[in-house]
Structures are given as structure tokens and as C-alpha cells.
């Protein structure tokens, strides 16, 4: 068995330029293009001692750190390829034992991939995330700067304490409800402009690295002609939600990660 495999990053058009991309995920080998009729595979060779199936599963802390570095470079390569061609990105770990098996996959997927690349054209993916800001104390009943409710003038009895806590809880519920109403408005407005939308599972704070709760996560597919209108709408939305307890995060443009057809590789 050869000690080299072929790592495929994406499908692309035959005119995709990869020479400028340079090294692949294995720094000993550069990115190459394997053509098959109207499509091509963006690949590089990888050594099995560095990219064994067991290591790609990330079972140890060392492997997890290594995988993070590999994934970052993997994404860079796909993005560089996408800068000059429509691409169909593949998941990390798409490996072939030989060039013959890679070419067989190109032949088998040629029709589906060619149709997707043709329909994709110059469209790109953009991401939108909304976070629920920590509820501002100035928005809560009884905060300095707002007229104090009547219960704050009462002696601090058990009844007064419970009344105050109930008012604060009611205020939090109302702010949260208002935030979710704003989310629906944001989703309707952005979806109406984009060509396609894909809702994505909200991520935990461990994955986002943020203290705020993620309450909305979506990807949008935009054409070059519709991008400016969509981004202008985002500017308006950012201003509208500023005082409604929501924080906006926008990313892109990206290759169409969330809009690809399923392939049998």
C-alpha cells in the first residue's frame, strides 16, 4: 500500500487556478487540480504517517489541537480556490487511496457537480448570528434614571422584596419576548432578499467563546447583484436591534458550505 493518499478539498471548474495556493494541509505537498470534463478536483497529496484515519478522529488532546490547525488551513485552501471559481466544498477527511479512485469519483459525480457549479455561478454564502445581550439593568424597573415604582418607597419587608423580584422577573421576560419578536422580523427581512436561506443549529458558549446566548444562526446564499441590498438591510437591522437586547454578528463571504448537494463519494 502506498504511504500517500489524496486529500480532496472541493470540486471546482477546470479553469480554477490553484498554483498560487501553494502548500496543502500536508506542507510537503502543494495543491493540485485534477480535471475531468466540465469539473475538476482540488487536491493535494498527504502522507499516511501524518494523516492516518485514527488521527483524523481526534481522540487525544494532541490530535484535537493538530486537527484545529489542519482545519484552518483546509478552509483557507477552499476559500482561495473559490476566489476564482465556483466550488463545491467537501468535508475535512475526504481521502482517496489512489489517483484512479479519485478519477472514478470524478466520473461518477460529474453530472451532479457540473449542474451545481453551473447554477451556483458567482453566488456566495454569508452568515448571520444573533446573540441575546445580557439584560441591561437600566431597562429593569427601579433602576436609577427611571421613575422608581411605588414598591421601592415601601419598607423593606418580605412583601416588598417579593414584589420587587416579581417586577424584575416580569421585566426580563418582556425584554426577552421583545428580542424574539425582533428575531422573527430579522429573519423575514433577510430571507426575502437572499436567494436561499439555511437555518443552522445555535452554538453553545463553549463553541462561540462568548458569554451571550446565541439565539439565531443562519446562512444565506447571495448573488453579486443582490449582495449590496442584503448588506444594506443588515446595516438597518443592526441599528434597529441595538436597543432591543440583541447583538448582530455577520461573517462572509464563504464558499457555499450549507447549500451543497449530497454526494456519494
GROMACS .gro file of C-alpha atoms in nm:
model
  265
    1UNK     CA    1   0.000   0.000   0.000
    2UNK     CA    2   0.128   0.345  -0.087
    3UNK     CA    3   0.216   0.570   0.204
    4UNK     CA    4   0.046   0.859   0.022
    5UNK     CA    5  -0.323   0.939  -0.009
    6UNK     CA    6  -0.502   1.215  -0.199
    7UNK     CA    7  -0.693   1.473   0.004
    8UNK     CA    8  -0.976   1.640  -0.187
    9UNK     CA    9  -1.084   1.985  -0.070
   10UNK     CA   10  -1.352   2.067  -0.323
   11UNK     CA   11  -1.492   2.024  -0.669
   12UNK     CA   12  -1.435   2.321  -0.898
   13UNK     CA   13  -1.439   2.423  -1.261
   14UNK     CA   14  -1.149   2.313  -1.483
   15UNK     CA   15  -1.020   2.671  -1.512
   16UNK     CA   16  -0.977   2.704  -1.135
   17UNK     CA   17  -0.628   2.837  -1.059
   18UNK     CA   18  -0.452   2.654  -0.778
   19UNK     CA   19  -0.083   2.722  -0.839
   20UNK     CA   20  -0.099   3.036  -0.624
   21UNK     CA   21  -0.249   2.843  -0.332
   22UNK     CA   22   0.079   2.670  -0.252
   23UNK     CA   23   0.107   2.404   0.016
   24UNK     CA   24  -0.176   2.175   0.115
   25UNK     CA   25  -0.270   2.053   0.460
   26UNK     CA   26   0.044   1.840   0.444
   27UNK     CA   27   0.311   2.110   0.397
   28UNK     CA   28   0.530   1.872   0.196
   29UNK     CA   29   0.289   1.879  -0.099
   30UNK     CA   30   0.129   2.159  -0.299
   31UNK     CA   31  -0.234   2.189  -0.403
   32UNK     CA   32  -0.312   2.046  -0.747
   33UNK     CA   33  -0.606   2.026  -0.987
   34UNK     CA   34  -0.729   1.701  -1.143
   35UNK     CA   35  -0.965   1.768  -1.436
   36UNK     CA   36  -1.249   1.553  -1.565
   37UNK     CA   37  -1.457   1.709  -1.842
   38UNK     CA   38  -1.657   2.008  -1.708
   39UNK     CA   39  -1.540   1.962  -1.348
   40UNK     CA   40  -1.217   1.927  -1.153
   41UNK     CA   41  -1.097   1.818  -0.810
   42UNK     CA   42  -0.890   2.049  -0.588
   43UNK     CA   43  -0.649   1.810  -0.416
   44UNK     CA   44  -0.312   1.762  -0.256
   45UNK     CA   45  -0.119   1.455  -0.154
   46UNK     CA   46  -0.086   1.368   0.215
   47UNK     CA   47   0.136   1.120   0.392
   48UNK     CA   48  -0.037   0.847   0.592
   49UNK     CA   49   0.200   0.883   0.885
   50UNK     CA   50   0.062   1.235   0.937
   51UNK     CA   51  -0.298   1.185   0.819
   52UNK     CA   52  -0.398   0.841   0.943
   53UNK     CA   53  -0.772   0.771   0.988
   54UNK     CA   54  -0.719   0.727   1.362
   55UNK     CA   55  -0.555   1.067   1.398
   56UNK     CA   56  -0.829   1.236   1.198
   57UNK     CA   57  -1.080   1.117   1.459
   58UNK     CA   58  -0.918   1.347   1.717
   59UNK     CA   59  -0.916   1.104   2.008
   60UNK     CA   60  -0.635   1.272   2.201
   61UNK     CA   61  -0.581   1.631   2.312
   62UNK     CA   62  -0.274   1.649   2.089
   63UNK     CA   63  -0.471   1.527   1.788
   64UNK     CA   64  -0.751   1.776   1.857
   65UNK     CA   65  -0.504   2.065   1.856
   66UNK     CA   66  -0.348   1.933   1.535
   67UNK     CA   67  -0.692   1.896   1.376
   68UNK     CA   68  -0.771   2.258   1.456
   69UNK     CA   69  -0.462   2.371   1.268
   70UNK     CA   70  -0.537   2.140   0.977
   71UNK     CA   71  -0.900   2.256   0.959
   72UNK     CA   72  -0.792   2.620   0.944
   73UNK     CA   73  -0.557   2.552   0.652
   74UNK     CA   74  -0.820   2.332   0.485
   75UNK     CA   75  -1.070   2.618   0.495
   76UNK     CA   76  -0.811   2.864   0.363
   77UNK     CA   77  -0.747   2.641   0.062
   78UNK     CA   78  -1.117   2.613  -0.021
   79UNK     CA   79  -1.163   2.989   0.011
   80UNK     CA   80  -0.864   3.056  -0.215
   81UNK     CA   81  -0.998   2.817  -0.476
   82UNK     CA   82  -1.341   2.982  -0.450
   83UNK     CA   83  -1.191   3.324  -0.524
   84UNK     CA   84  -1.152   3.226  -0.889
   85UNK     CA   85  -1.411   2.957  -0.948
   86UNK     CA   86  -1.743   2.823  -0.830
   87UNK     CA   87  -1.667   2.541  -0.587
   88UNK     CA   88  -1.844   2.258  -0.409
   89UNK     CA   89  -1.655   2.222  -0.079
   90UNK     CA   90  -1.608   1.882   0.083
   91UNK     CA   91  -1.572   1.791   0.447
   92UNK     CA   92  -1.230   1.753   0.606
   93UNK     CA   93  -1.103   1.398   0.579
   94UNK     CA   94  -1.213   1.323   0.221
   95UNK     CA   95  -0.922   1.097   0.126
   96UNK     CA   96  -0.857   0.867  -0.169
   97UNK     CA   97  -0.611   0.579  -0.174
   98UNK     CA   98  -0.510   0.635  -0.536
   99UNK     CA   99  -0.543   0.872  -0.826
  100UNK     CA  100  -0.753   0.609  -1.004
  101UNK     CA  101  -1.011   0.601  -0.724
  102UNK     CA  102  -1.021   0.981  -0.726
  103UNK     CA  103  -1.081   0.990  -1.101
  104UNK     CA  104  -1.354   0.727  -1.069
  105UNK     CA  105  -1.531   0.953  -0.820
  106UNK     CA  106  -1.500   1.248  -1.058
  107UNK     CA  107  -1.664   1.044  -1.333
  108UNK     CA  108  -1.942   0.921  -1.103
  109UNK     CA  109  -2.024   1.270  -0.967
  110UNK     CA  110  -1.962   1.464  -1.287
  111UNK     CA  111  -2.325   1.532  -1.381
  112UNK     CA  112  -2.442   1.638  -1.033
  113UNK     CA  113  -2.137   1.853  -0.964
  114UNK     CA  114  -2.139   2.022  -1.306
  115UNK     CA  115  -2.506   2.115  -1.264
  116UNK     CA  116  -2.445   2.255  -0.916
  117UNK     CA  117  -2.145   2.463  -1.024
  118UNK     CA  118  -2.340   2.600  -1.320
  119UNK     CA  119  -2.633   2.702  -1.100
  120UNK     CA  120  -2.406   2.844  -0.830
  121UNK     CA  121  -2.235   3.091  -1.061
  122UNK     CA  122  -2.096   3.382  -0.861
  123UNK     CA  123  -2.315   3.323  -0.556
  124UNK     CA  124  -2.153   3.321  -0.214
  125UNK     CA  125  -2.256   3.227   0.136
  126UNK     CA  126  -2.290   3.477   0.421
  127UNK     CA  127  -2.357   3.400   0.785
  128UNK     CA  128  -2.572   3.584   1.038
  129UNK     CA  129  -2.577   3.519   1.411
  130UNK     CA  130  -2.783   3.695   1.677
  131UNK     CA  131  -2.696   3.690   2.045
  132UNK     CA  132  -2.916   3.780   2.337
  133UNK     CA  133  -2.734   4.057   2.519
  134UNK     CA  134  -2.712   4.043   2.894
  135UNK     CA  135  -3.024   4.220   3.011
  136UNK     CA  136  -2.942   4.579   3.090
  137UNK     CA  137  -3.012   4.684   3.446
  138UNK     CA  138  -3.117   5.027   3.325
  139UNK     CA  139  -3.407   4.860   3.149
  140UNK     CA  140  -3.525   4.697   3.468
  141UNK     CA  141  -3.787   4.850   3.697
  142UNK     CA  142  -3.643   5.065   3.972
  143UNK     CA  143  -3.306   5.136   3.812
  144UNK     CA  144  -3.158   5.480   3.865
  145UNK     CA  145  -3.269   5.715   3.589
  146UNK     CA  146  -3.622   5.575   3.570
  147UNK     CA  147  -3.908   5.683   3.796
  148UNK     CA  148  -3.896   5.446   4.093
  149UNK     CA  149  -4.201   5.221   4.119
  150UNK     CA  150  -4.415   5.259   4.427
  151UNK     CA  151  -4.285   4.947   4.596
  152UNK     CA  152  -3.935   5.094   4.633
  153UNK     CA  153  -4.074   5.353   4.874
  154UNK     CA  154  -4.213   5.079   5.094
  155UNK     CA  155  -4.024   4.945   5.396
  156UNK     CA  156  -3.804   4.651   5.302
  157UNK     CA  157  -4.044   4.388   5.427
  158UNK     CA  158  -4.072   4.039   5.284
  159UNK     CA  159  -4.368   4.150   5.078
  160UNK     CA  160  -4.177   4.445   4.931
  161UNK     CA  161  -3.883   4.221   4.843
  162UNK     CA  162  -4.105   3.967   4.667
  163UNK     CA  163  -4.289   4.244   4.483
  164UNK     CA  164  -3.962   4.389   4.358
  165UNK     CA  165  -3.829   4.049   4.246
  166UNK     CA  166  -4.152   3.974   4.061
  167UNK     CA  167  -4.135   4.307   3.877
  168UNK     CA  168  -3.775   4.237   3.776
  169UNK     CA  169  -3.862   3.889   3.650
  170UNK     CA  170  -4.157   4.029   3.456
  171UNK     CA  171  -3.927   4.291   3.304
  172UNK     CA  172  -3.676   4.026   3.198
  173UNK     CA  173  -3.948   3.815   3.040
  174UNK     CA  174  -4.079   4.113   2.845
  175UNK     CA  175  -3.733   4.208   2.720
  176UNK     CA  176  -3.669   3.850   2.612
  177UNK     CA  177  -4.006   3.827   2.438
  178UNK     CA  178  -3.938   4.154   2.256
  179UNK     CA  179  -3.599   4.021   2.145
  180UNK     CA  180  -3.756   3.709   1.997
  181UNK     CA  181  -4.013   3.916   1.812
  182UNK     CA  182  -3.725   4.113   1.662
  183UNK     CA  183  -3.559   3.787   1.556
  184UNK     CA  184  -3.864   3.692   1.351
  185UNK     CA  185  -3.859   4.031   1.181
  186UNK     CA  186  -3.487   3.999   1.103
  187UNK     CA  187  -3.532   3.651   0.957
  188UNK     CA  188  -3.822   3.755   0.735
  189UNK     CA  189  -3.642   4.059   0.602
  190UNK     CA  190  -3.313   3.885   0.520
  191UNK     CA  191  -3.477   3.576   0.373
  192UNK     CA  192  -3.686   3.796   0.145
  193UNK     CA  193  -3.373   3.940  -0.015
  194UNK     CA  194  -3.145   3.634  -0.028
  195UNK     CA  195  -3.181   3.363  -0.291
  196UNK     CA  196  -3.164   3.083  -0.036
  197UNK     CA  197  -3.153   3.055   0.344
  198UNK     CA  198  -3.044   2.770   0.571
  199UNK     CA  199  -3.115   2.776   0.945
  200UNK     CA  200  -2.828   2.632   1.148
  201UNK     CA  201  -2.825   2.489   1.498
  202UNK     CA  202  -2.741   2.752   1.759
  203UNK     CA  203  -2.398   2.706   1.913
  204UNK     CA  204  -2.317   2.687   2.281
  205UNK     CA  205  -2.099   2.938   2.460
  206UNK     CA  206  -1.820   2.678   2.472
  207UNK     CA  207  -1.803   2.687   2.093
  208UNK     CA  208  -1.861   3.060   2.039
  209UNK     CA  209  -1.637   3.177   2.322
  210UNK     CA  210  -1.898   3.438   2.412
  211UNK     CA  211  -2.092   3.491   2.731
  212UNK     CA  212  -2.407   3.596   2.543
  213UNK     CA  213  -2.656   3.327   2.439
  214UNK     CA  214  -2.684   3.260   2.066
  215UNK     CA  215  -3.050   3.277   1.965
  216UNK     CA  216  -3.029   3.279   1.583
  217UNK     CA  217  -2.788   3.122   1.336
  218UNK     CA  218  -2.840   3.113   0.961
  219UNK     CA  219  -2.657   3.103   0.629
  220UNK     CA  220  -2.768   3.297   0.321
  221UNK     CA  221  -2.678   3.245  -0.042
  222UNK     CA  222  -2.636   3.574  -0.228
  223UNK     CA  223  -2.562   3.668  -0.586
  224UNK     CA  224  -2.323   3.952  -0.660
  225UNK     CA  225  -2.617   4.163  -0.781
  226UNK     CA  226  -2.816   4.111  -0.460
  227UNK     CA  227  -2.534   4.138  -0.210
  228UNK     CA  228  -2.538   4.517  -0.166
  229UNK     CA  229  -2.912   4.528  -0.094
  230UNK     CA  230  -2.875   4.249   0.162
  231UNK     CA  231  -2.579   4.416   0.335
  232UNK     CA  232  -2.763   4.749   0.343
  233UNK     CA  233  -3.056   4.573   0.507
  234UNK     CA  234  -2.815   4.435   0.767
  235UNK     CA  235  -2.696   4.788   0.846
  236UNK     CA  236  -3.055   4.895   0.906
  237UNK     CA  237  -3.122   4.586   1.116
  238UNK     CA  238  -2.814   4.647   1.329
  239UNK     CA  239  -2.943   4.993   1.417
  240UNK     CA  240  -3.297   4.868   1.478
  241UNK     CA  241  -3.198   4.593   1.722
  242UNK     CA  242  -2.939   4.795   1.912
  243UNK     CA  243  -3.183   4.880   2.191
  244UNK     CA  244  -3.379   4.554   2.178
  245UNK     CA  245  -3.137   4.329   2.359
  246UNK     CA  246  -2.979   4.171   2.051
  247UNK     CA  247  -2.623   4.167   1.919
  248UNK     CA  248  -2.554   4.106   1.549
  249UNK     CA  249  -2.258   3.912   1.405
  250UNK     CA  250  -2.204   3.885   1.029
  251UNK     CA  251  -1.946   3.670   0.850
  252UNK     CA  252  -1.857   3.608   0.489
  253UNK     CA  253  -1.832   3.576   0.207
  254UNK     CA  254  -1.776   3.200   0.221
  255UNK     CA  255  -1.792   2.908  -0.018
  256UNK     CA  256  -2.143   2.755  -0.019
  257UNK     CA  257  -2.086   2.515   0.271
  258UNK     CA  258  -2.455   2.490   0.364
  259UNK     CA  259  -2.601   2.471   0.014
  260UNK     CA  260  -2.423   2.174  -0.144
  261UNK     CA  261  -2.591   1.860  -0.278
  262UNK     CA  262  -2.523   1.531  -0.101
  263UNK     CA  263  -2.273   1.318  -0.288
  264UNK     CA  264  -2.182   0.950  -0.262
  265UNK     CA  265  -1.803   0.966  -0.255
   0.00000   0.00000   0.00000
